Coordinates of C-alpha atoms in Angstrom, one line a residue:
Chain A
X1 CA 27.8 -12.6 2.8
X2 CA 26.4 -15.5 4.7
X3 CA 24.9 -18.8 4.4
X4 CA 21.2 -19.4 5.4
X5 CA 20.2 -22.5 7.2
X6 CA 16.6 -23.6 7.6
X7 CA 16.1 -26.3 10.1
X8 CA 12.7 -27.9 10.2
X9 CA 11.0 -24.6 9.6
X10 CA 7.3 -24.5 9.9
X11 CA 4.5 -21.9 10.1
X12 CA 1.1 -22.5 11.7
X13 CA -1.3 -19.5 11.7
X14 CA -3.7 -19.0 14.5
X15 CA -6.7 -21.2 14.0
X16 CA -4.4 -24.1 13.2
X17 CA -3.9 -23.3 9.5
X18 CA -0.7 -24.7 8.4
X19 CA 1.2 -22.8 5.7
X20 CA 4.7 -24.3 5.8
X21 CA 6.0 -27.5 7.3
X22 CA 9.3 -29.3 7.7
X23 CA 11.4 -27.1 5.5
X24 CA 15.1 -28.0 5.5
X25 CA 17.3 -26.0 3.2
X26 CA 21.0 -25.2 3.4
X27 CA 21.8 -22.2 1.3
X28 CA 25.5 -21.9 0.7
X29 CA 27.3 -18.5 0.8
X30 CA 26.7 -16.7 -2.6
X31 CA 24.2 -19.2 -3.8
X32 CA 21.0 -18.3 -5.6
X33 CA 18.1 -20.4 -4.5
X34 CA 14.8 -20.1 -6.3
X35 CA 11.6 -21.1 -4.5
X36 CA 9.0 -22.1 -7.0
X37 CA 5.5 -23.5 -6.8
X38 CA 1.9 -22.7 -7.5
X39 CA -0.1 -20.0 -5.7
X40 CA -0.7 -20.8 -2.1
X41 CA 2.1 -23.3 -1.9
X42 CA 3.8 -21.4 0.9
X43 CA 6.7 -20.0 -1.0
X44 CA 6.1 -16.4 -0.2
X45 CA 5.3 -17.3 3.4
X46 CA 8.6 -19.0 3.7
X47 CA 10.5 -16.1 2.2
X48 CA 8.7 -13.7 4.6
X49 CA 9.7 -16.0 7.5
X50 CA 13.3 -15.6 6.4
X51 CA 12.8 -11.8 6.1
X52 CA 11.2 -11.6 9.6
X53 CA 7.9 -10.3 8.3
X54 CA 6.2 -13.5 9.5
X55 CA 6.9 -15.2 12.8
X56 CA 8.5 -18.6 12.7
X57 CA 6.4 -21.0 14.7
X58 CA 8.5 -24.1 14.3
X59 CA 12.2 -24.9 13.7
X60 CA 15.2 -22.6 13.6
X61 CA 16.5 -20.2 11.0
X62 CA 20.2 -19.2 10.9
X63 CA 21.7 -16.5 8.8
X64 CA 25.5 -17.0 9.0
X65 CA 26.1 -18.4 12.5
X66 CA 23.3 -16.5 14.1
X67 CA 19.9 -17.9 15.0
X68 CA 17.6 -15.1 13.9
X69 CA 14.2 -16.5 14.7
X70 CA 13.4 -13.7 17.1
X71 CA 15.1 -10.8 15.4
X72 CA 13.4 -7.9 13.7
X73 CA 13.8 -7.7 9.9
X74 CA 16.1 -4.8 10.2
X75 CA 18.5 -6.8 12.5
X76 CA 18.7 -9.8 10.2
X77 CA 21.1 -8.1 7.7
X78 CA 18.8 -8.9 4.8
X79 CA 17.4 -6.8 2.0
X80 CA 14.1 -7.5 0.3
X81 CA 12.7 -6.7 -3.2
X82 CA 8.9 -6.6 -3.1
X83 CA 6.6 -7.7 -5.9
X84 CA 5.0 -4.2 -6.2
X85 CA 8.4 -2.6 -5.4
X86 CA 7.0 -0.8 -2.3
X87 CA 8.9 2.4 -3.1
X88 CA 8.2 5.3 -0.8
X89 CA 6.0 7.4 -3.1
X90 CA 6.8 10.8 -1.5
X91 CA 10.5 10.4 -1.6
X92 CA 12.9 10.9 -4.4
X93 CA 14.8 8.0 -5.8
X94 CA 17.9 9.1 -3.9
X95 CA 16.0 9.2 -0.6
X96 CA 14.3 5.9 -1.4
X97 CA 17.8 4.3 -1.6
X98 CA 19.2 6.3 1.3
X99 CA 16.4 5.7 3.8
X100 CA 17.6 2.4 5.1
X101 CA 21.2 3.7 5.4
X102 CA 20.0 6.9 7.2
X103 CA 18.1 4.7 9.7
X104 CA 21.2 2.8 10.4
X105 CA 23.1 5.9 11.2
X106 CA 25.5 6.0 8.2
X107 CA 27.5 9.1 7.6
X108 CA 26.2 11.5 4.9
X109 CA 29.1 11.1 2.5
X110 CA 29.1 7.3 2.9
X111 CA 25.4 7.3 2.1
X112 CA 26.0 9.5 -0.9
X113 CA 28.8 7.2 -2.2
X114 CA 26.9 4.0 -1.8
X115 CA 23.7 5.4 -3.4
X116 CA 25.6 6.8 -6.4
X117 CA 27.5 3.5 -6.8
X118 CA 24.3 1.5 -6.8
X119 CA 22.7 4.0 -9.1
X120 CA 25.5 3.7 -11.6
X121 CA 25.5 -0.1 -11.4
X122 CA 21.7 -0.1 -12.2
X123 CA 21.8 2.8 -14.6
X124 CA 19.4 4.9 -12.7
X125 CA 21.8 7.7 -12.0
X126 CA 19.9 10.3 -13.9
X127 CA 16.6 9.5 -12.1
X128 CA 18.0 10.2 -8.6
X129 CA 16.0 13.4 -8.2
X130 CA 12.7 12.0 -9.5
X131 CA 9.8 10.6 -7.6
X132 CA 8.8 6.9 -8.2
X133 CA 5.7 7.8 -10.1
X134 CA 7.7 9.6 -12.7
X135 CA 9.4 6.3 -13.5
X136 CA 8.4 3.4 -15.8
X137 CA 7.8 -0.1 -14.4
X138 CA 11.3 -1.2 -15.3
X139 CA 12.9 1.8 -13.7
X140 CA 11.0 1.3 -10.5
X141 CA 12.1 -2.3 -10.5
X142 CA 15.7 -1.0 -10.7
X143 CA 15.1 1.4 -7.8
X144 CA 13.7 -1.4 -5.7
X145 CA 16.9 -3.4 -6.6
X146 CA 19.0 -0.4 -5.7
X147 CA 17.4 -0.1 -2.3
X148 CA 18.5 -3.7 -1.6
X149 CA 22.0 -3.1 -3.1
X150 CA 23.0 -0.1 -1.1
X151 CA 22.7 -1.9 2.1
X152 CA 25.3 -4.5 1.1
X153 CA 23.4 -7.1 3.1
X154 CA 24.2 -10.7 3.9
X155 CA 21.3 -11.9 1.7
X156 CA 18.9 -10.7 -0.9
X157 CA 15.3 -11.8 -0.7
X158 CA 13.2 -11.4 -3.9
X159 CA 9.4 -11.8 -3.7
X160 CA 8.3 -12.3 -7.3
X161 CA 10.0 -9.1 -8.4
X162 CA 9.4 -9.5 -12.1
X163 CA 5.7 -10.4 -12.1
X164 CA 4.6 -6.8 -12.7
X165 CA 6.7 -6.3 -15.8
X166 CA 5.8 -7.0 -19.4
X167 CA 7.2 -10.2 -21.0
X168 CA 10.2 -8.5 -22.8
X169 CA 11.3 -6.5 -19.8
X170 CA 11.0 -9.5 -17.6
X171 CA 13.5 -11.5 -19.7
X172 CA 15.9 -8.5 -19.7
X173 CA 15.6 -7.9 -15.9
X174 CA 15.9 -11.7 -15.3
X175 CA 19.3 -11.7 -17.0
X176 CA 20.4 -8.5 -15.2
X177 CA 19.4 -9.7 -11.8
X178 CA 21.3 -12.9 -12.3
X179 CA 24.4 -11.2 -13.6
X180 CA 24.4 -8.7 -10.8
X181 CA 23.9 -11.5 -8.2
X182 CA 26.8 -13.5 -9.7
X183 CA 29.0 -10.4 -9.7
X184 CA 28.3 -9.4 -6.1
X185 CA 28.2 -13.0 -4.9
X186 CA 25.4 -12.3 -2.5
X187 CA 23.4 -15.2 -1.1
X188 CA 19.9 -14.9 -2.6
X189 CA 16.5 -16.4 -2.1
X190 CA 14.2 -15.8 -5.0
X191 CA 10.5 -16.6 -5.1
X192 CA 8.6 -17.0 -8.3
X193 CA 5.7 -19.0 -9.7
X194 CA 7.2 -18.9 -13.2
X195 CA 9.0 -22.2 -13.8
X196 CA 11.0 -20.7 -16.7
X197 CA 12.3 -17.9 -14.4
X198 CA 13.1 -20.6 -11.8
X199 CA 15.0 -22.8 -14.3
X200 CA 17.0 -20.0 -15.8
X201 CA 18.0 -18.1 -12.6
X202 CA 18.6 -20.8 -10.0
X203 CA 21.8 -22.4 -8.8
X204 CA 19.4 -24.8 -7.1
X205 CA 15.7 -24.6 -7.1
X206 CA 13.3 -25.7 -4.5
X207 CA 9.9 -26.9 -5.6
X208 CA 7.2 -26.3 -3.0
X209 CA 3.7 -27.7 -2.9
X210 CA 1.2 -27.5 -0.1
X211 CA 3.8 -26.0 2.3
X212 CA 6.2 -28.9 1.8
X213 CA 9.3 -29.3 -0.3
X214 CA 8.8 -31.6 -3.2
X215 CA 12.3 -31.5 -4.5
X216 CA 15.6 -29.6 -4.1
X217 CA 18.1 -29.7 -6.9
X218 CA 19.9 -27.9 -9.7
X219 CA 17.5 -26.9 -12.5
X220 CA 18.7 -29.7 -14.8
X221 CA 18.4 -32.3 -12.0
X222 CA 14.9 -31.2 -11.3
X223 CA 14.0 -31.1 -15.0
X224 CA 15.6 -34.4 -16.0
X225 CA 14.7 -36.4 -12.9
X226 CA 11.6 -34.9 -11.3
X227 CA 11.2 -36.6 -7.9
X228 CA 7.4 -36.5 -7.8
X229 CA 4.5 -36.3 -10.3
X230 CA 3.9 -32.8 -9.0
X231 CA 7.3 -31.6 -9.9
X232 CA 7.0 -33.4 -13.2
X233 CA 3.8 -31.5 -14.0
X234 CA 5.1 -28.2 -12.7
X235 CA 8.5 -27.9 -14.2
X236 CA 8.6 -27.9 -18.0
X237 CA 6.3 -26.4 -20.5
X238 CA 4.1 -27.8 -21.8
X239 CA 3.7 -30.0 -18.8
X240 CA 4.9 -33.7 -18.7
X241 CA 2.3 -36.2 -20.0
X242 CA 1.3 -39.0 -17.8
X243 CA 0.3 -42.4 -19.1
X244 CA -0.6 -45.6 -17.2
X245 CA 2.2 -48.1 -17.5
X246 CA -0.4 -50.7 -18.4
X247 CA -1.3 -48.8 -21.5
X248 CA 2.4 -48.9 -22.7
X249 CA 2.7 -52.6 -21.9
X250 CA -0.2 -53.2 -24.2
X251 CA 1.6 -51.5 -27.1
X252 CA 5.0 -53.1 -27.0
X253 CA 6.6 -56.5 -26.6
X254 CA 6.9 -57.7 -23.0
X255 CA 10.6 -57.2 -22.6
X256 CA 10.6 -53.7 -24.0
X257 CA 9.6 -52.3 -20.6
X258 CA 11.6 -54.8 -18.6
X259 CA 13.7 -51.9 -17.3
X260 CA 10.7 -50.3 -15.6
X261 CA 10.4 -51.0 -11.9
X262 CA 7.4 -53.1 -10.9
X263 CA 6.0 -50.4 -8.7
X264 CA 5.9 -47.9 -11.5
X265 CA 2.3 -47.9 -12.6
X266 CA 2.5 -44.4 -14.1
X267 CA 4.9 -43.2 -16.8
X268 CA 5.8 -39.6 -17.6
X269 CA 6.7 -38.5 -21.1
X270 CA 8.2 -35.0 -21.7
X271 CA 6.4 -33.5 -24.7
X272 CA 9.8 -32.7 -26.3
X273 CA 10.9 -36.3 -26.1
X274 CA 8.1 -37.4 -28.5
X275 CA 9.3 -37.4 -32.1
X276 CA 7.6 -38.1 -35.5
X277 CA 10.6 -40.2 -36.6
X278 CA 9.9 -43.9 -37.0
X279 CA 10.6 -45.9 -33.9
X280 CA 14.1 -47.5 -34.0
X281 CA 16.2 -49.5 -31.7
X282 CA 15.3 -48.9 -28.0
X283 CA 12.3 -46.8 -28.9
X284 CA 8.6 -47.1 -28.4
X285 CA 6.0 -46.2 -31.0
X286 CA 2.7 -44.5 -29.9
X287 CA -0.2 -43.7 -32.2
X288 CA -2.7 -41.0 -31.4
X289 CA -5.2 -38.8 -33.2
X290 CA -4.3 -35.1 -33.7
X291 CA -6.9 -32.9 -32.1
X292 CA -5.2 -29.5 -32.4
X293 CA -2.0 -28.2 -33.9
X294 CA -0.6 -25.1 -32.2
X295 CA 2.2 -23.5 -34.3
X296 CA 4.5 -21.3 -32.2
X297 CA 7.0 -20.1 -34.6
X298 CA 10.2 -22.1 -34.0
X299 CA 8.2 -25.0 -32.5
X300 CA 4.8 -26.5 -32.5
X301 CA 2.6 -28.2 -29.9
X302 CA 0.4 -31.1 -31.0
X303 CA -2.5 -32.1 -28.8
X304 CA -3.3 -35.7 -29.2
X305 CA -5.8 -38.2 -27.9
X306 CA -4.8 -41.8 -27.4
X307 CA -7.4 -44.5 -27.5
X308 CA -8.6 -45.4 -24.0
X309 CA -6.7 -42.5 -22.4
X310 CA -8.8 -39.6 -20.9
X311 CA -6.1 -36.9 -20.8
X312 CA -4.9 -35.1 -23.9
X313 CA -1.2 -35.9 -24.6
X314 CA 0.9 -33.1 -25.9
X315 CA 3.9 -33.4 -28.1
X316 CA 6.4 -30.6 -28.8
X317 CA 8.2 -30.6 -32.1
X318 CA 11.1 -28.3 -33.0
X319 CA 9.3 -27.4 -36.3
X320 CA 5.8 -27.1 -37.6
X321 CA 4.9 -30.4 -39.3
X322 CA 2.6 -30.5 -42.4
X323 CA -0.2 -32.6 -40.9
X324 CA -4.0 -32.4 -40.9
X325 CA -6.0 -32.1 -37.6
X326 CA -8.0 -35.3 -37.2
X327 CA -5.3 -37.5 -38.8
X328 CA -3.6 -40.4 -36.9
X329 CA 0.1 -39.9 -36.2
X330 CA 2.7 -42.3 -34.9
X331 CA 5.3 -40.9 -32.4
X332 CA 8.4 -42.5 -31.1
X333 CA 10.1 -42.0 -27.8
X334 CA 13.3 -43.5 -26.4
X335 CA 12.7 -46.0 -23.6
X336 CA 15.2 -44.3 -21.3
X337 CA 13.3 -41.1 -21.6
X338 CA 10.3 -42.6 -19.7
X339 CA 9.9 -41.3 -16.2
X340 CA 8.5 -44.0 -13.9
X341 CA 6.2 -43.0 -11.0
X342 CA 4.2 -44.7 -8.4
X343 CA 0.7 -43.3 -8.8
X344 CA -0.3 -43.9 -5.1
X345 CA 2.5 -42.0 -3.5
X346 CA 3.2 -39.7 -6.5
X347 CA 6.9 -40.5 -6.0
X348 CA 9.4 -41.3 -8.7
X349 CA 10.4 -45.0 -8.7
X350 CA 14.2 -45.4 -9.3
Chain B
X1 CA -25.6 13.6 -21.6
X2 CA -27.4 16.7 -22.6
X3 CA -26.3 18.1 -25.9
X4 CA -24.4 21.4 -26.0
X5 CA -27.2 23.8 -27.0
X6 CA -27.4 27.5 -26.2
X7 CA -30.7 27.5 -24.3
X8 CA -29.5 24.6 -22.1
X9 CA -26.3 26.5 -21.3
X10 CA -28.2 29.7 -20.6
X11 CA -30.6 27.9 -18.3
X12 CA -27.8 26.1 -16.5
X13 CA -26.0 29.4 -15.9
X14 CA -29.2 31.1 -14.7
X15 CA -29.7 28.4 -12.1
X16 CA -26.1 28.7 -11.0
X17 CA -26.1 32.5 -10.8
X18 CA -29.4 32.3 -8.8
X19 CA -27.8 29.9 -6.4
X20 CA -24.7 32.0 -5.9
X21 CA -26.8 35.1 -5.5
X22 CA -28.9 33.5 -2.7
X23 CA -25.7 32.6 -0.9
X24 CA -23.9 35.9 -1.5
X25 CA -26.7 38.3 -0.8
X26 CA -26.7 38.1 3.0
X27 CA -23.0 38.4 3.1
X28 CA -23.2 41.4 0.9
X29 CA -25.9 42.9 3.2
X30 CA -23.6 42.3 6.2
X31 CA -20.7 44.1 4.6
X32 CA -22.9 47.0 3.5
X33 CA -24.5 47.3 6.9
X34 CA -21.1 47.4 8.6
X35 CA -20.3 50.7 6.7
X36 CA -23.3 52.7 7.7
X37 CA -23.8 55.0 10.7
X38 CA -25.8 53.8 13.7
X39 CA -29.5 53.9 13.2
X40 CA -29.6 53.4 9.4
X41 CA -30.4 49.8 9.8
X42 CA -33.1 50.2 12.4
X43 CA -35.1 52.6 10.2
X44 CA -36.3 49.5 8.4
X45 CA -35.1 50.5 4.9
X46 CA -32.1 48.5 4.0
X47 CA -29.5 50.4 2.0
X48 CA -27.8 48.5 -0.8
X49 CA -24.9 50.8 -1.3
X50 CA -21.9 51.3 1.1
X51 CA -22.2 54.1 3.6
X52 CA -19.6 56.6 4.9
X53 CA -18.8 55.0 8.3
X54 CA -16.8 52.0 7.4
X55 CA -13.5 53.0 9.0
X56 CA -15.1 54.3 12.1
X57 CA -17.3 51.3 12.7
X58 CA -14.4 48.9 12.3
X59 CA -12.2 51.0 14.5
X60 CA -14.9 51.0 17.2
X61 CA -15.3 47.2 17.3
X62 CA -11.6 46.6 17.2
X63 CA -10.5 49.1 19.8
X64 CA -13.5 49.4 22.1
X65 CA -16.0 46.6 21.4
X66 CA -19.1 47.5 23.2
X67 CA -17.6 48.0 26.6
X68 CA -20.6 49.4 28.4
X69 CA -22.5 46.2 27.6
X70 CA -19.7 43.9 28.8
X71 CA -18.3 43.0 25.4
X72 CA -14.6 43.5 25.1
X73 CA -12.8 44.7 22.0
X74 CA -13.0 42.0 19.4
X75 CA -9.2 41.7 18.9
X76 CA -9.1 39.6 22.1
X77 CA -12.1 37.6 21.1
X78 CA -10.7 36.8 17.7
X79 CA -7.5 35.7 19.3
X80 CA -9.4 33.5 21.8
X81 CA -11.4 31.9 19.0
X82 CA -8.2 31.3 17.0
X83 CA -6.5 29.7 20.0
X84 CA -9.5 27.5 20.7
X85 CA -10.0 26.5 17.0
X86 CA -6.3 25.7 16.6
X87 CA -6.1 23.7 19.8
X88 CA -9.2 21.7 18.8
X89 CA -7.9 21.2 15.3
X90 CA -4.4 20.2 16.2
X91 CA -5.6 18.1 19.1
X92 CA -8.2 16.3 17.0
X93 CA -5.7 15.7 14.2
X94 CA -2.9 14.3 16.5
X95 CA -5.3 12.1 18.5
X96 CA -7.1 10.7 15.5
X97 CA -3.9 10.1 13.5
X98 CA -2.4 8.2 16.4
X99 CA -5.5 6.2 17.2
X100 CA -6.1 5.3 13.6
X101 CA -2.4 4.3 13.4
X102 CA -2.9 2.1 16.4
X103 CA -6.0 0.5 15.1
X104 CA -4.7 -0.2 11.6
X105 CA -1.1 -1.2 12.3
X106 CA -1.1 -2.9 15.7
X107 CA -2.6 -6.1 16.8
X108 CA -3.7 -5.8 20.4
X109 CA -6.6 -7.4 22.4
X110 CA -10.0 -5.9 21.8
X111 CA -8.7 -3.9 18.8
X112 CA -12.0 -4.1 17.0
X113 CA -13.9 -3.5 20.2
X114 CA -12.0 -0.2 20.7
X115 CA -12.6 0.8 17.2
X116 CA -16.3 0.4 17.6
X117 CA -16.2 2.3 20.9
X118 CA -14.6 5.2 19.1
X119 CA -17.1 4.9 16.3
X120 CA -20.0 5.0 18.8
X121 CA -18.9 8.3 20.1
X122 CA -20.0 9.7 16.8
X123 CA -23.5 9.5 18.3
X124 CA -22.5 11.7 21.2
X125 CA -21.8 15.2 20.0
X126 CA -21.1 18.0 22.5
X127 CA -24.8 19.1 22.7
X128 CA -25.9 15.6 23.9
X129 CA -23.3 15.3 26.6
X130 CA -23.1 18.9 27.5
X131 CA -24.4 18.7 31.1
X132 CA -22.1 15.9 32.3
X133 CA -19.2 17.4 30.4
X134 CA -19.8 20.8 32.0
X135 CA -19.8 19.0 35.4
X136 CA -16.5 17.4 34.7
X137 CA -14.8 20.5 33.4
X138 CA -16.2 22.5 36.3
X139 CA -14.9 20.0 38.8
X140 CA -11.5 20.0 37.2
X141 CA -11.4 23.8 37.6
X142 CA -11.2 24.4 33.9
X143 CA -14.0 27.0 33.6
X144 CA -12.7 30.2 32.0
X145 CA -9.6 28.6 30.5
X146 CA -8.4 27.6 27.1
X147 CA -8.1 24.0 28.3
X148 CA -11.7 24.0 29.2
X149 CA -12.7 25.5 25.9
X150 CA -10.8 23.1 23.7
X151 CA -10.1 19.7 25.5
X152 CA -13.7 18.4 25.7
X153 CA -14.1 19.0 21.9
X154 CA -10.9 17.3 20.9
X155 CA -11.9 13.6 20.7
X156 CA -13.0 12.9 17.2
X157 CA -14.5 9.7 15.8
X158 CA -14.9 11.2 12.4
X159 CA -11.3 12.0 11.8
X160 CA -10.2 8.7 13.3
X161 CA -12.5 6.9 11.0
X162 CA -11.3 8.8 7.9
X163 CA -7.6 8.2 8.8
X164 CA -8.3 4.6 9.4
X165 CA -9.9 4.3 5.9
X166 CA -6.9 6.0 4.4
X167 CA -4.3 4.0 6.2
X168 CA -6.0 0.8 5.0
X169 CA -5.4 1.9 1.4
X170 CA -1.7 2.3 2.0
X171 CA 0.0 -0.9 0.7
X172 CA 1.2 -3.1 3.5
X173 CA 4.4 -3.6 1.6
X174 CA 5.4 0.0 2.4
X175 CA 5.3 -0.8 6.1
X176 CA 7.2 -4.0 5.5
X177 CA 9.8 -2.2 3.4
X178 CA 10.2 0.3 6.1
X179 CA 10.7 -2.5 8.7
X180 CA 13.4 -4.0 6.5
X181 CA 14.9 -0.6 6.2
X182 CA 15.2 -0.4 9.9
X183 CA 12.4 2.0 10.7
X184 CA 10.5 1.4 13.9
X185 CA 6.7 2.0 14.2
X186 CA 7.0 5.7 15.1
X187 CA 9.6 6.3 12.5
X188 CA 7.4 4.7 9.9
X189 CA 4.5 6.9 11.1
X190 CA 6.6 10.0 10.9
X191 CA 8.6 9.4 7.8
X192 CA 6.1 7.6 5.6
X193 CA 2.5 7.6 6.9
X194 CA 2.3 11.3 7.7
X195 CA 3.7 12.6 4.4
X196 CA 1.4 10.3 2.6
X197 CA -1.6 11.6 4.6
X198 CA -0.8 15.2 4.0
X199 CA -3.8 15.9 1.8
X200 CA -6.1 14.2 4.2
X201 CA -4.6 16.2 7.0
X202 CA -5.1 19.4 5.1
X203 CA -8.7 18.6 4.3
X204 CA -9.5 17.7 7.9
X205 CA -7.6 20.7 9.2
X206 CA -10.0 23.0 7.3
X207 CA -13.1 21.1 8.4
X208 CA -11.9 20.9 12.0
X209 CA -10.8 24.5 12.2
X210 CA -14.2 25.7 11.0
X211 CA -15.8 23.4 13.5
X212 CA -13.8 24.8 16.3
X213 CA -14.2 28.4 15.2
X214 CA -18.0 28.0 15.0
X215 CA -18.4 26.6 18.4
X216 CA -21.1 28.6 20.1
X217 CA -22.9 26.7 22.8
X218 CA -19.9 25.3 24.6
X219 CA -18.0 28.6 25.0
X220 CA -21.2 30.3 26.0
X221 CA -21.6 27.8 28.8
X222 CA -18.2 27.7 30.3
X223 CA -16.9 31.2 30.0
X224 CA -18.1 34.0 32.3
X225 CA -14.9 36.0 32.2
X226 CA -14.8 38.4 29.1
X227 CA -11.0 37.5 28.9
X228 CA -12.1 34.2 27.4
X229 CA -15.0 35.2 25.2
X230 CA -14.8 33.8 21.7
X231 CA -15.9 35.8 18.7
X232 CA -18.9 33.7 17.8
X233 CA -20.4 34.1 21.3
X234 CA -19.2 37.7 21.2
X235 CA -21.6 38.4 18.4
X236 CA -24.4 37.1 20.4
X237 CA -23.4 39.3 23.4
X238 CA -23.3 42.3 21.1
X239 CA -26.8 41.8 19.9
X240 CA -28.4 41.1 23.3
X241 CA -26.1 42.9 25.7
X242 CA -27.2 46.2 27.4
X243 CA -30.6 47.9 27.4
X244 CA -30.2 49.9 24.2
X245 CA -31.2 48.6 20.8
X246 CA -28.8 46.3 19.0
X247 CA -26.1 48.3 17.4
X248 CA -26.4 46.6 14.0
X249 CA -23.7 48.4 12.3
X250 CA -21.2 47.2 14.9
X251 CA -22.6 43.7 15.0
X252 CA -22.2 43.5 11.3
X253 CA -18.7 44.7 11.4
X254 CA -17.9 42.0 14.0
X255 CA -19.6 39.4 11.8
X256 CA -17.5 40.4 8.8
X257 CA -14.3 40.2 10.9
X258 CA -15.4 36.9 12.4
X259 CA -15.9 35.4 9.0
X260 CA -12.4 36.3 7.8
X261 CA -10.2 33.7 9.5
X262 CA -12.1 30.7 8.3
X263 CA -12.0 32.1 4.8
X264 CA -8.2 32.7 5.1
X265 CA -7.7 29.1 6.4
X266 CA -9.6 27.7 3.5
X267 CA -7.7 29.8 1.0
X268 CA -4.3 28.9 2.5
X269 CA -5.1 25.2 3.0
X270 CA -6.6 24.8 -0.4
X271 CA -3.2 25.6 -2.0
X272 CA -1.6 23.0 0.2
X273 CA -4.5 20.7 -0.6
X274 CA -4.0 21.0 -4.4
X275 CA -0.3 20.8 -4.1
X276 CA -0.6 17.6 -2.1
X277 CA -3.0 16.1 -4.5
X278 CA -0.7 16.7 -7.5
X279 CA 2.6 15.7 -5.8
X280 CA 1.9 12.5 -4.0
X281 CA 0.7 9.2 -5.4
X282 CA 0.3 5.9 -3.7

């Protein structure tokens, strides 16, 4: 158990390629932090820097009270779960779990006890004598988890551990990992590109883009008040719609947008905040042409074009409406649901 | 694909049988010749059925060799060949495993340069560098010794290259997982890389053993003491040694015995080979 402190962490590869810059995160003991961002945003690099698999070129990293910048991965008291599991193919499940303990000179009966305990916890007890290739993807995933568990480390590091599983298993493992982490209370750093995984699993999530932190916050903070247009577009599915403020001002009475800061020349609208109900008090009405109706069972996505707006606007309704593609529809949205941004800086205004 | 018709099948089998016959026939002749009394072979008519002298002939080569012509009993020569082949094989495997490990897993200055230097030595087989190598071995006083027989043949670009290619297919995460699990480089090499390479090692073992066993020119050059004769050069001694005519029945018996160890190695290693193939997976 330990906290992890990243102080101005940065990574510059030889040839002056910058992967990560100015990362400051304080991870409390027992907290689950999810690093999320698109491919190439530096999230995996950052995780590997914490693990000790990449050198740290700037800043300091502390696990507990120790500065670990120069320590080998094995000496940092962390355990890592890899994307492709990285199980040792020639060893049985038991030996896969035991390998790290053996290398650390644990006694035989202690190793045995810990491995069986972890195996019971992960329900892989009956596979202990098998080789990894005799296991299904989900079972391998559990073994990889087990290898981290037996070590009882100060922190778990997860590098997109669920991305090789099918959708159903992914949801199941997501729940299990989160429950396990909560029960053990082990500090965890979890990397994913899946915003849903990020929202559901994190105590706090860190949105990264281009090697920089865009926003740190609880999932709901990030969802309800995205700090930048990037976060607004990345968190939430379908992505947030962006409209120029000028377009809205043209639609409504002058005082209707009085609460919007002057600097806000871009307005974000969550697809789920748009409704087909007639605009009432404190609401704005928007009319667009329906280009495509995507029914998705419990909900539906409506792709609309607004006159004079290049981008398609998406509305998400909690039902499938009986409307024709090509028809004009009027939506309403509450004024306080508008997200004001400054287009030039990409930052949220107020 | 060709359809499954009878004439096609027949033809294919004919070709295959013919091919096997061409390969097998000389071996058969050697075995038959080794069972005949002296002189049968020299008459010019080659018998195709076994003769009466099998035991006697084999006993002669094993216990006496052809002593009057300076060829020792072949037991010693078989042993010499075996020691040389094993030394070359094990030496080649250890050196190439380690150098491939260094080249793939470590970052050091001129890494690529060294790789290409190793690769370039492919162009310099023993025969090409035989005179300078002889000079070096002679100066080091290694003539007539097992060290002299094996060490100059140990460096192997082929095996290094093959192991490098294999190591590059091993997922990097395995190495990282091992690092997190507290395994240093040599521990990773021993516990993970070696077991994964076992099929490659077995395959190369067979190839290298036969390479070492079949060495002819080099042992011929550096051994003058019959104590260190190898079996392959012994065959040659047997044919040319002395003033009498070649004793073909003894030569053939020696040939048959000389061919046995490589066959045994292949048979034994093949089992390991197949076992390795079915039991490991990346």
